[in-house]
């Protein structure tokens, strides 16, 4: 449960089907920024995909009006009937994931996704599918499965019993299609570099650690070769760092590599990582006893800002 | 140099010579809070010491007016001529250290300490001594040396050539004595527990790692026995975690313990720790390559708040 007065921090990464007209992307960002408590961290537009990825953070109270304002701003301006681009898409506001960062659980983000999905469907008469941890059935968890057939195939697909929307009408919005809204844990892109150019070693280790072949529950991995460096790499997506932590995967890769007489020469985190994932790693390797997150000075400051510390 | 628009975060821990009259401590806190940009994180009052320790954070622009407001609020209300308490003290506002946390160097905190010290001396006609990294001579670095003789011995001490103040008159303020203002790196209290009850092992390791007997430059350490648990402990103060990092001290303690056939069973951090110290440890143990601090999501948010990210 979100505790009133405690800081809660949720990331939201709406993908909109517009990457060529800057004035529409700017209108989307302005709509998000118009809601107090929301911060836009990043905007990436891709002309070939004709798509933009907006990264924002806020709390459980501010994100709902922000996302409604986003729909309000872009729905009149994006028409899927004339939209072209390389990236698969189902709607004008294509995907909206909510991601728990701090002081909030994934279950609370699921509740937020449902609340936003319901409001969007009602206000804009638009079908909404819930996905990932918010999915209403196992076959609707994966975005790729929901999006298969794209906007052009949506009308026929929605007539199937399996593909009724979670909210809104049983047919696509004429110009805006449908939206996929959900919740998931933050994804960490974590690559581990091996002291060998033997791709087979990296492939064997990837197989050992990934869920699909018997490894850790929240690990996706594959082996690849960094051609320029002549380094074999285990390329990993960590899909729940709380349940499958970085340090455990790192130690397992190290032990498996050693079995092949190979050293771990380095690792890299691509993109952003929640502070907690790194603090958990420090906690593990330093063998800390009874360490509390609010011993981190910066976190104590955030608590003071949100009014939960009253000296 | 502090970059305009980049976040800079400085901790300040004024110690005032009042721990018995809550209304005066509250007036001190209210004075600090009255300055925009300053957050009071913690207030600890001790009746026996008759002293309160206030912990606040702010940036280079907000802390100077906040500290001046603190002096303004408490100087008329604390009279050292009638003050009693177990803790040594020289003045009404006894000690004011500035501590760099993020986006700011200790040199910038030294400049802030001098600016605040000069302003305090002028406005309140009060002698100010600079200490730690702001000290004007080696014999004035340590607070204990400056404070030796206390308020009662101050008038005689200040007549010595070695103890002229850095700012203000060459004699104590009648009721408020003198203030000691300076800058230092954050201190981390880091204890490492050994799988033995043999105090001699902990003492030997403490001697191996501490600066005073040939160890790391920014480590103070001693060996002690946790009576209740029957565990020998290396009790460490890390006085500059950037130059002597946690992981290096941890690994050295582990290697030295192994030499005695003893394992490291755990460690603890007492009190607060800057985020960066833990992220550095994760970076080391995970062998991260080219990790940038602003890959930490929470830090990216702070940058967005301070306007240094313009998507």
Coordinates of C-alpha atoms in Angstrom, one line a residue:
Chain A
X1 CA 0.0 0.0 0.0
X2 CA 1.2 3.5 -0.8
X3 CA 1.7 5.2 2.6
X4 CA 0.5 8.8 2.5
X5 CA 3.4 11.2 3.2
X6 CA 6.0 8.6 2.2
X7 CA 7.8 9.2 -1.1
X8 CA 6.6 7.0 -3.9
X9 CA 8.3 7.2 -7.3
X10 CA 7.0 5.6 -10.4
X11 CA 8.5 5.7 -13.9
X12 CA 6.3 5.8 -16.9
X13 CA 7.5 5.3 -20.5
X14 CA 4.7 6.1 -23.0
X15 CA 5.5 5.2 -26.6
X16 CA 3.6 7.4 -29.1
X17 CA 3.3 6.7 -32.9
X18 CA 4.9 10.0 -34.0
X19 CA 8.6 10.5 -34.7
X20 CA 8.6 12.8 -37.6
X21 CA 6.7 15.9 -36.7
X22 CA 8.6 17.7 -33.8
X23 CA 5.6 20.0 -33.0
X24 CA 3.5 17.0 -32.0
X25 CA 6.2 15.5 -29.9
X26 CA 6.7 18.9 -28.2
X27 CA 2.9 19.1 -27.6
X28 CA 3.0 15.7 -25.9
X29 CA 5.9 16.7 -23.7
X30 CA 4.2 20.0 -22.8
X31 CA 1.0 18.1 -21.9
X32 CA 3.0 15.9 -19.5
X33 CA 4.9 18.8 -18.0
X34 CA 1.6 20.7 -17.4
X35 CA 0.8 18.3 -14.5
X36 CA 2.5 19.3 -11.2
X37 CA 4.7 16.5 -9.7
X38 CA 5.6 15.0 -13.0
X39 CA 9.2 15.3 -14.5
X40 CA 10.0 14.4 -18.1
X41 CA 13.5 12.8 -18.0
X42 CA 14.1 11.9 -21.6
X43 CA 12.5 12.1 -25.1
X44 CA 13.8 9.9 -28.0
X45 CA 12.2 10.3 -31.4
X46 CA 13.0 7.9 -34.3
X47 CA 12.1 9.0 -37.9
X48 CA 12.4 5.5 -39.4
X49 CA 10.2 4.0 -36.7
X50 CA 8.0 7.1 -36.8
X51 CA 7.8 6.7 -33.0
X52 CA 8.8 8.6 -29.8
X53 CA 9.7 7.2 -26.4
X54 CA 9.0 9.6 -23.5
X55 CA 10.4 8.8 -20.1
X56 CA 8.8 10.5 -17.1
X57 CA 8.6 10.0 -13.4
X58 CA 6.0 11.0 -10.9
X59 CA 4.0 9.5 -8.0
X60 CA 0.7 7.6 -7.9
X61 CA -1.3 10.8 -7.7
X62 CA 0.3 12.8 -10.5
X63 CA 0.8 10.2 -13.2
X64 CA -2.9 9.6 -14.0
X65 CA -3.8 13.2 -14.9
X66 CA -0.5 13.5 -16.8
X67 CA -1.2 10.4 -19.0
X68 CA -4.8 11.6 -19.6
X69 CA -3.4 15.0 -20.7
X70 CA -1.0 13.2 -23.1
X71 CA -3.9 11.3 -24.7
X72 CA -5.9 14.6 -24.9
X73 CA -3.0 16.3 -26.6
X74 CA -2.0 13.7 -29.3
X75 CA -5.1 11.8 -30.1
X76 CA -6.5 14.5 -32.4
X77 CA -3.2 14.8 -34.2
X78 CA -2.1 11.2 -34.9
X79 CA -4.1 9.1 -37.5
X80 CA -3.1 5.5 -37.7
X81 CA -4.9 5.2 -41.1
X82 CA -2.1 7.2 -42.7
X83 CA 0.7 6.4 -40.3
X84 CA 3.8 4.5 -41.7
X85 CA 6.9 3.4 -39.9
X86 CA 9.1 0.4 -39.3
X87 CA 8.1 -0.2 -35.7
X88 CA 5.0 -2.4 -35.0
X89 CA 2.1 -0.3 -33.5
X90 CA -1.5 -0.7 -32.5
X91 CA -2.4 2.8 -31.6
X92 CA -1.6 6.5 -31.5
X93 CA -0.6 6.3 -27.9
X94 CA 0.8 2.8 -28.4
X95 CA 2.1 1.5 -25.1
X96 CA 2.1 2.9 -21.5
X97 CA 4.0 0.9 -18.9
X98 CA 4.2 2.0 -15.2
X99 CA 7.3 0.9 -13.4
X100 CA 7.9 1.0 -9.6
X101 CA 11.1 2.7 -8.6
X102 CA 10.9 3.6 -4.9
X103 CA 8.4 3.3 -2.0
X104 CA 5.9 1.5 -4.2
X105 CA 5.2 -2.1 -5.3
X106 CA 4.5 -3.5 -8.7
X107 CA 1.0 -4.4 -7.4
X108 CA 0.4 -0.7 -6.8
X109 CA 1.6 0.0 -10.4
X110 CA -0.9 -2.6 -11.6
X111 CA -3.7 -0.8 -9.8
X112 CA -2.6 2.5 -11.4
X113 CA -2.5 0.9 -14.9
X114 CA -6.0 -0.3 -14.4
X115 CA -7.2 3.0 -13.2
X116 CA -5.6 4.9 -16.1
X117 CA -6.8 2.3 -18.6
X118 CA -10.4 2.6 -17.4
X119 CA -10.3 6.4 -17.5
X120 CA -8.7 6.5 -21.0
X121 CA -11.3 4.1 -22.4
X122 CA -14.2 6.0 -21.0
X123 CA -13.0 9.5 -21.9
X124 CA -11.7 8.8 -25.4
X125 CA -14.0 5.8 -26.3
X126 CA -10.8 3.8 -27.0
X127 CA -10.2 0.1 -26.4
X128 CA -7.4 -0.6 -23.9
X129 CA -5.5 -3.8 -23.3
X130 CA -3.7 -4.5 -20.1
X131 CA -0.3 -6.2 -20.4
X132 CA 2.7 -7.6 -18.4
X133 CA 1.9 -7.7 -14.7
X134 CA -1.4 -6.0 -15.2
X135 CA -2.5 -8.6 -17.8
X136 CA -6.0 -10.2 -17.3
X137 CA -4.9 -13.6 -18.8
X138 CA -1.5 -15.3 -19.4
X139 CA -1.8 -15.0 -23.2
X140 CA -2.1 -11.2 -22.9
X141 CA 1.1 -10.7 -20.8
X142 CA 3.5 -10.2 -23.8
X143 CA 3.2 -6.9 -25.7
X144 CA 4.3 -8.7 -28.9
X145 CA 1.3 -11.1 -28.7
X146 CA -1.2 -8.2 -28.2
X147 CA 0.4 -6.2 -31.0
X148 CA 0.6 -9.0 -33.5
X149 CA -1.4 -8.0 -36.7
X150 CA -0.9 -4.3 -35.8
X151 CA -3.4 -1.5 -36.3
X152 CA -4.3 -2.9 -39.8
X153 CA -5.4 -6.3 -38.3
X154 CA -6.9 -5.0 -35.1
X155 CA -10.6 -4.9 -36.2
X156 CA -10.6 -8.5 -37.2
X157 CA -8.5 -9.6 -34.2
X158 CA -10.8 -7.9 -31.7
X159 CA -13.7 -10.0 -32.9
X160 CA -11.9 -13.1 -31.5
X161 CA -13.0 -14.1 -28.0
X162 CA -9.4 -14.1 -26.8
X163 CA -8.9 -10.5 -27.8
X164 CA -11.7 -8.5 -26.3
X165 CA -10.2 -5.4 -24.7
X166 CA -10.0 -5.0 -21.0
X167 CA -11.7 -1.6 -21.1
X168 CA -13.6 0.4 -23.8
X169 CA -15.4 -0.6 -27.0
X170 CA -15.1 -3.9 -28.8
X171 CA -13.8 -2.2 -31.9
X172 CA -10.8 0.0 -32.7
X173 CA -10.9 3.8 -32.4
X174 CA -11.1 5.0 -36.1
X175 CA -7.9 7.0 -36.0
X176 CA -6.2 6.1 -32.7
X177 CA -6.6 2.3 -32.8
X178 CA -6.1 0.9 -29.2
X179 CA -3.7 1.4 -26.4
X180 CA -1.7 -1.2 -24.3
X181 CA -1.3 -0.1 -20.7
X182 CA 0.4 -2.1 -18.0
X183 CA 2.9 -2.5 -15.2
X184 CA 6.3 -4.2 -14.9
X185 CA 9.4 -4.1 -12.8
X186 CA 12.3 -2.0 -14.2
X187 CA 14.4 -3.8 -16.7
X188 CA 18.2 -3.7 -16.3
X189 CA 20.4 -4.3 -19.3
X190 CA 23.4 -5.9 -17.8
X191 CA 26.2 -7.4 -19.9
X192 CA 29.2 -9.4 -18.6
X193 CA 32.4 -9.6 -20.7
X194 CA 34.6 -12.7 -20.7
X195 CA 38.3 -13.0 -21.1
X196 CA 37.9 -15.1 -24.2
X197 CA 36.9 -14.7 -27.9
X198 CA 35.2 -18.1 -27.8
X199 CA 31.5 -17.4 -28.5
X200 CA 30.6 -20.9 -27.4
X201 CA 31.6 -20.1 -23.8
X202 CA 29.3 -17.1 -23.7
X203 CA 26.4 -19.1 -25.2
X204 CA 26.9 -21.9 -22.7
X205 CA 26.8 -19.5 -19.8
X206 CA 23.8 -17.6 -21.2
X207 CA 21.9 -20.9 -21.4
X208 CA 22.9 -21.7 -17.8
X209 CA 21.5 -18.5 -16.3
X210 CA 18.4 -17.8 -18.3
X211 CA 14.9 -18.8 -17.2
X212 CA 13.9 -20.4 -20.5
X213 CA 16.6 -23.1 -20.3
X214 CA 16.5 -23.7 -16.5
X215 CA 18.3 -20.7 -15.1
X216 CA 17.1 -17.8 -12.9
X217 CA 13.4 -16.9 -13.1
X218 CA 13.9 -13.2 -14.0
X219 CA 16.8 -13.5 -16.5
X220 CA 16.9 -13.4 -20.3
X221 CA 20.3 -13.9 -21.7
X222 CA 22.2 -14.7 -24.9
X223 CA 25.8 -15.1 -25.8
X224 CA 27.4 -12.8 -28.4
X225 CA 30.8 -11.7 -29.7
X226 CA 31.9 -8.1 -29.5
X227 CA 33.7 -8.1 -32.9
X228 CA 35.8 -5.0 -32.3
X229 CA 37.2 -6.2 -29.0
X230 CA 37.3 -9.9 -29.7
X231 CA 35.5 -10.4 -26.4
X232 CA 32.7 -12.9 -25.8
X233 CA 29.8 -11.4 -23.9
X234 CA 26.9 -12.7 -21.9
X235 CA 24.2 -10.2 -22.7
X236 CA 21.5 -10.1 -20.0
X237 CA 18.1 -8.6 -19.4
X238 CA 17.2 -8.6 -15.7
X239 CA 13.5 -8.4 -15.5
X240 CA 13.1 -8.3 -11.7
X241 CA 16.2 -7.2 -9.8
X242 CA 14.5 -7.7 -6.5
X243 CA 13.9 -11.4 -6.9
X244 CA 16.9 -12.2 -9.1
X245 CA 19.6 -9.7 -8.0
X246 CA 22.6 -8.5 -10.0
X247 CA 25.1 -9.9 -7.7
X248 CA 23.7 -13.5 -7.8
X249 CA 23.8 -13.5 -11.6
X250 CA 27.3 -12.0 -11.6
X251 CA 28.6 -14.6 -9.2
X252 CA 27.0 -17.5 -11.2
X253 CA 28.5 -16.2 -14.5
X254 CA 31.9 -15.9 -12.7
X255 CA 31.7 -19.5 -11.5
X256 CA 30.5 -20.9 -14.8
X257 CA 33.2 -19.0 -16.7
X258 CA 35.8 -20.4 -14.3
X259 CA 34.7 -23.9 -15.1
X260 CA 35.8 -23.1 -18.7
X261 CA 39.1 -21.6 -17.5
X262 CA 37.8 -18.1 -18.4
X263 CA 37.8 -14.9 -16.3
X264 CA 35.2 -12.2 -16.1
X265 CA 37.0 -9.1 -17.3
X266 CA 34.2 -6.6 -16.8
X267 CA 30.5 -5.8 -17.0
X268 CA 28.4 -3.0 -18.2
X269 CA 25.0 -1.5 -17.4
X270 CA 23.3 -0.1 -20.5
X271 CA 21.0 2.9 -19.8
X272 CA 19.4 3.6 -16.4
X273 CA 19.5 1.5 -13.3
X274 CA 17.5 2.1 -10.1
X275 CA 19.7 3.1 -7.1
X276 CA 18.3 0.1 -5.1
X277 CA 19.8 -2.5 -7.5
X278 CA 23.3 -1.1 -7.0
X279 CA 22.9 -0.7 -3.2
X280 CA 21.7 -4.3 -3.0
X281 CA 24.9 -5.3 -4.7
X282 CA 27.1 -3.3 -2.4
X283 CA 25.1 -4.7 0.6
X284 CA 25.8 -8.2 -0.6
X285 CA 29.5 -7.9 -1.4
X286 CA 30.3 -5.9 1.7
X287 CA 28.2 -8.4 3.8
X288 CA 26.3 -5.7 5.5
X289 CA 24.2 -6.6 8.4
X290 CA 20.8 -5.0 9.0
X291 CA 21.4 -2.1 6.5
X292 CA 18.3 0.1 6.0
X293 CA 17.8 1.9 2.7
X294 CA 17.1 5.2 4.6
X295 CA 20.7 5.2 5.8
X296 CA 21.5 6.4 2.4
X297 CA 21.8 10.2 2.8
X298 CA 20.1 11.0 -0.5
X299 CA 17.1 8.8 0.3
X300 CA 16.8 10.5 3.8
X301 CA 16.7 13.8 2.0
X302 CA 13.9 12.5 -0.3
X303 CA 12.0 11.4 2.8
X304 CA 12.4 14.8 4.3
X305 CA 11.1 16.4 1.1
X306 CA 8.0 14.3 1.2
X307 CA 7.3 15.1 4.8
X308 CA 7.8 11.7 6.3
X309 CA 10.7 12.9 8.6
X310 CA 9.5 15.3 11.3
X311 CA 12.5 16.2 13.4
Chain B
X1 CA 33.8 24.7 -9.6
X2 CA 30.1 24.6 -8.9
X3 CA 28.4 24.5 -12.3
X4 CA 25.3 26.7 -12.4
X5 CA 22.3 24.6 -13.2
X6 CA 23.9 21.4 -12.0
X7 CA 22.7 20.0 -8.6
X8 CA 25.1 20.6 -5.7
X9 CA 24.3 19.1 -2.4
X10 CA 26.1 20.0 0.8
X11 CA 25.5 18.7 4.3
X12 CA 26.0 20.9 7.3
X13 CA 26.0 19.8 10.9
X14 CA 25.9 22.8 13.3
X15 CA 26.4 21.9 17.0
X16 CA 24.8 24.4 19.4
X17 CA 25.4 24.6 23.1
X18 CA 21.8 24.1 24.1
X19 CA 20.2 20.7 24.9
X20 CA 17.8 21.4 27.7
X21 CA 15.5 24.2 26.6
X22 CA 13.4 22.8 23.7
X23 CA 12.0 26.2 22.8
X24 CA 15.5 27.4 21.9
X25 CA 16.3 24.3 19.8
X26 CA 13.0 24.8 18.0
X27 CA 13.8 28.4 17.3
X28 CA 17.1 27.2 15.8
X29 CA 15.4 24.7 13.6
X30 CA 12.8 27.3 12.6
X31 CA 15.5 29.8 11.6
X32 CA 17.2 27.1 9.4
X33 CA 13.8 26.2 7.8
X34 CA 13.0 29.8 7.0
X35 CA 15.7 29.7 4.3
X36 CA 14.4 28.4 1.0
X37 CA 16.4 25.4 -0.4
X38 CA 17.5 24.1 3.0
X39 CA 16.1 20.9 4.5
X40 CA 16.5 19.9 8.2
X41 CA 17.1 16.1 8.3
X42 CA 17.7 15.5 11.9
X43 CA 17.8 17.1 15.4
X44 CA 19.5 15.4 18.3
X45 CA 19.5 17.1 21.7
X46 CA 21.4 15.7 24.7
X47 CA 20.5 17.0 28.2
X48 CA 23.7 15.8 29.9
X49 CA 25.9 17.4 27.2
X50 CA 23.5 20.4 27.1
X51 CA 24.1 20.4 23.4
X52 CA 22.1 19.8 20.1
X53 CA 23.3 18.5 16.8
X54 CA 21.4 19.7 13.8
X55 CA 21.7 18.0 10.4
X56 CA 20.7 19.9 7.4
X57 CA 21.3 19.9 3.6
X58 CA 21.2 22.6 1.0
X59 CA 23.3 24.0 -1.8
X60 CA 26.1 26.5 -1.9
X61 CA 23.6 29.4 -2.3
X62 CA 21.2 28.5 0.5
X63 CA 23.4 27.4 3.3
X64 CA 25.1 30.7 4.0
X65 CA 21.9 32.7 4.8
X66 CA 20.6 29.6 6.7
X67 CA 23.6 29.6 9.0
X68 CA 23.5 33.3 9.5
X69 CA 19.8 33.0 10.5
X70 CA 20.8 30.3 12.9
X71 CA 23.4 32.6 14.6
X72 CA 20.8 35.4 14.7
X73 CA 18.3 33.2 16.4
X74 CA 20.4 31.6 19.1
X75 CA 23.1 34.0 20.0
X76 CA 20.8 36.2 22.1
X77 CA 19.5 33.2 24.0
X78 CA 22.7 31.1 24.9
X79 CA 25.1 32.5 27.5
X80 CA 28.3 30.5 27.8
X81 CA 29.0 32.2 31.2
X82 CA 26.2 30.3 32.8
X83 CA 26.2 27.2 30.5
X84 CA 27.1 23.8 32.0
X85 CA 27.3 20.4 30.3
X86 CA 29.5 17.4 29.9
X87 CA 30.6 18.1 26.3
X88 CA 33.5 20.4 25.7
X89 CA 32.5 23.7 24.0
X90 CA 33.9 27.0 23.0
X91 CA 30.8 28.9 21.9
X92 CA 27.1 29.2 21.6
X93 CA 27.1 28.0 18.0
X94 CA 30.1 25.7 18.8
X95 CA 31.0 24.0 15.5
X96 CA 29.7 24.3 11.9
X97 CA 31.2 21.8 9.4
X98 CA 30.3 21.8 5.7
X99 CA 30.4 18.4 4.0
X100 CA 30.3 17.8 0.2
X101 CA 27.8 15.2 -0.8
X102 CA 27.1 15.5 -4.5
X103 CA 28.2 17.7 -7.5
X104 CA 30.6 19.7 -5.2
X105 CA 34.1 19.3 -4.0
X106 CA 35.6 19.7 -0.6
X107 CA 37.5 22.8 -1.9
X108 CA 34.1 24.4 -2.7
X109 CA 33.0 23.6 0.9
X110 CA 36.2 25.2 2.2
X111 CA 35.3 28.4 0.2
X112 CA 31.8 28.3 1.7
X113 CA 33.2 27.8 5.2
X114 CA 35.4 30.9 4.8
X115 CA 32.6 33.0 3.4
X116 CA 30.3 32.0 6.2
X117 CA 33.0 32.5 8.8
X118 CA 33.9 36.0 7.6
X119 CA 30.2 37.0 7.5
X120 CA 29.5 35.6 11.0
X121 CA 32.6 37.4 12.4
X122 CA 31.6 40.7 10.9
X123 CA 27.8 40.6 11.7
X124 CA 28.1 39.3 15.2
X125 CA 31.5 40.6 16.3
X126 CA 32.5 37.1 17.1
X127 CA 35.9 35.4 16.7
X128 CA 35.8 32.4 14.2
X129 CA 38.4 29.6 13.9
X130 CA 38.6 27.6 10.6
X131 CA 39.2 23.9 11.1
X132 CA 39.7 20.6 9.2
X133 CA 40.2 21.1 5.5
X134 CA 39.5 24.9 5.9
X135 CA 42.3 25.3 8.6
X136 CA 44.8 28.0 8.0
X137 CA 47.7 26.0 9.7
X138 CA 48.3 22.4 10.5
X139 CA 48.0 22.9 14.3
X140 CA 44.5 24.2 13.7
X141 CA 43.1 21.2 11.7
X142 CA 41.8 19.2 14.7
X143 CA 38.7 20.5 16.5
X144 CA 40.0 19.1 19.8
X145 CA 43.1 21.2 19.6
X146 CA 41.1 24.4 18.9
X147 CA 38.6 23.6 21.7
X148 CA 41.2 22.7 24.3
X149 CA 40.7 24.9 27.4
X150 CA 37.0 25.5 26.4
X151 CA 35.1 28.7 26.8
X152 CA 36.6 29.3 30.2
X153 CA 40.2 29.3 28.9
X154 CA 39.5 31.0 25.6
X155 CA 40.4 34.6 26.6
X156 CA 43.9 33.6 27.7
X157 CA 44.4 31.2 24.8
X158 CA 43.5 33.8 22.2
X159 CA 46.3 36.0 23.4
X160 CA 48.8 33.4 22.2
X161 CA 50.2 34.0 18.7
X162 CA 49.2 30.5 17.6
X163 CA 45.6 31.1 18.5
X164 CA 44.6 34.3 16.9
X165 CA 41.2 33.8 15.2
X166 CA 40.9 33.5 11.4
X167 CA 38.1 36.2 11.4
X168 CA 36.7 38.6 14.0
X169 CA 38.0 40.2 17.2
X170 CA 41.1 39.0 19.1
X171 CA 39.0 38.3 22.2
X172 CA 35.9 36.1 22.9
X173 CA 32.4 37.3 22.5
X174 CA 31.2 38.0 26.1
X175 CA 28.3 35.5 26.0
X176 CA 28.8 33.5 22.8
X177 CA 32.6 32.7 23.0
X178 CA 33.9 31.8 19.5
X179 CA 32.7 29.5 16.7
X180 CA 34.7 26.8 14.8
X181 CA 33.7 26.6 11.1
X182 CA 35.2 24.3 8.5
X183 CA 34.9 21.7 5.8
X184 CA 35.5 18.0 5.7
X185 CA 34.6 14.9 3.7
X186 CA 31.7 12.9 5.0
X187 CA 32.7 10.4 7.6
X188 CA 31.5 6.8 7.3
X189 CA 31.4 4.6 10.4
X190 CA 32.1 1.2 9.0
X191 CA 32.6 -1.9 11.2
X192 CA 33.7 -5.3 10.1
X193 CA 32.8 -8.3 12.2
X194 CA 35.2 -11.4 12.4
X195 CA 34.3 -15.0 12.9
X196 CA 36.4 -15.1 16.1
X197 CA 36.2 -13.9 19.7
X198 CA 39.9 -13.3 19.6
X199 CA 40.3 -9.6 20.2
X200 CA 44.0 -9.8 19.2
X201 CA 43.1 -10.6 15.6
X202 CA 40.9 -7.5 15.4
X203 CA 43.6 -5.4 16.9
X204 CA 46.2 -6.7 14.5
X205 CA 44.0 -6.0 11.5
X206 CA 43.0 -2.5 12.8
X207 CA 46.7 -1.7 13.0
X208 CA 47.3 -3.0 9.5
X209 CA 44.7 -0.8 7.9
X210 CA 44.9 2.5 9.8
X211 CA 46.9 5.5 8.6
X212 CA 48.6 6.1 12.0
X213 CA 50.4 2.7 11.9
X214 CA 51.2 2.5 8.2
X215 CA 47.8 1.6 6.6
X216 CA 45.4 3.5 4.4
X217 CA 45.6 7.3 4.4
X218 CA 42.0 8.0 5.3
X219 CA 41.3 5.2 7.7
X220 CA 41.1 5.3 11.5
X221 CA 40.5 1.9 13.1
X222 CA 40.6 0.0 16.4
X223 CA 39.9 -3.6 17.4
X224 CA 37.2 -4.3 19.9
X225 CA 35.1 -7.2 21.2
X226 CA 31.3 -7.2 20.9
X227 CA 30.7 -8.8 24.3
X228 CA 27.1 -9.9 23.7
X229 CA 27.9 -11.7 20.5
X230 CA 31.4 -12.9 21.3
X231 CA 32.5 -11.3 18.0
X232 CA 35.8 -9.4 17.5
X233 CA 35.2 -6.3 15.4
X234 CA 37.4 -4.0 13.4
X235 CA 35.8 -0.6 14.1
X236 CA 36.6 1.9 11.3
X237 CA 36.1 5.5 10.5
X238 CA 36.5 6.2 6.8
X239 CA 37.4 9.9 6.5
X240 CA 37.6 10.2 2.7
X241 CA 35.7 7.4 0.9
X242 CA 36.7 8.8 -2.5
X243 CA 40.4 8.4 -1.9
X244 CA 40.2 5.3 0.4
X245 CA 37.1 3.4 -0.8
X246 CA 35.0 1.0 1.3
X247 CA 35.7 -2.0 -1.0
X248 CA 39.4 -1.7 -0.7
X249 CA 39.4 -1.6 3.1
X250 CA 36.9 -4.5 3.1
X251 CA 39.1 -6.6 0.8
X252 CA 42.2 -5.9 2.9
X253 CA 40.5 -6.8 6.1
X254 CA 39.3 -10.0 4.5
X255 CA 42.8 -10.9 3.3
X256 CA 44.4 -10.1 6.7
X257 CA 41.7 -12.1 8.5
X258 CA 42.3 -15.1 6.2
X259 CA 46.0 -14.9 7.2
X260 CA 44.8 -15.7 10.7
X261 CA 42.4 -18.4 9.5
X262 CA 39.4 -16.1 10.3
X263 CA 36.4 -15.3 8.1
X264 CA 34.7 -11.9 7.8
X265 CA 31.1 -12.7 8.9
X266 CA 29.6 -9.3 8.3
X267 CA 29.9 -5.6 8.3
X268 CA 27.8 -2.6 9.4
X269 CA 27.4 1.0 8.5
X270 CA 26.4 3.1 11.4
X271 CA 24.3 6.2 10.6
X272 CA 24.2 7.8 7.2
X273 CA 26.3 7.0 4.1
X274 CA 26.4 8.9 0.8
X275 CA 24.9 7.0 -2.1
X276 CA 28.1 7.4 -4.0
X277 CA 30.1 5.3 -1.5
X278 CA 27.8 2.3 -2.0
X279 CA 27.6 2.7 -5.8
X280 CA 31.4 2.8 -5.9
X281 CA 31.4 -0.5 -4.0
X282 CA 28.9 -2.1 -6.4
X283 CA 30.9 -0.7 -9.4
X284 CA 34.0 -2.4 -8.0
X285 CA 32.6 -5.8 -7.2
X286 CA 30.5 -6.1 -10.4
X287 CA 33.6 -4.9 -12.4
X288 CA 31.6 -2.3 -14.2
X289 CA 33.2 -0.7 -17.2
X290 CA 32.6 3.0 -17.9
X291 CA 29.7 3.3 -15.5
X292 CA 28.5 7.0 -15.2
X293 CA 26.8 8.1 -12.0
X294 CA 23.9 9.7 -13.9
X295 CA 22.9 6.2 -15.1
X296 CA 21.4 5.9 -11.6
X297 CA 17.7 6.8 -12.2
X298 CA 17.3 8.7 -9.0
X299 CA 20.3 10.9 -9.8
X300 CA 18.9 11.5 -13.3
X301 CA 15.8 12.8 -11.6
X302 CA 17.7 15.1 -9.4
X303 CA 19.5 16.5 -12.5
X304 CA 16.1 17.0 -14.2
X305 CA 14.9 18.9 -11.1
X306 CA 17.8 21.2 -11.1
X307 CA 17.3 21.9 -14.8
X308 CA 20.5 20.4 -16.1
X309 CA 18.7 17.9 -18.4
X310 CA 16.7 19.6 -21.2
X311 CA 15.0 16.9 -23.2

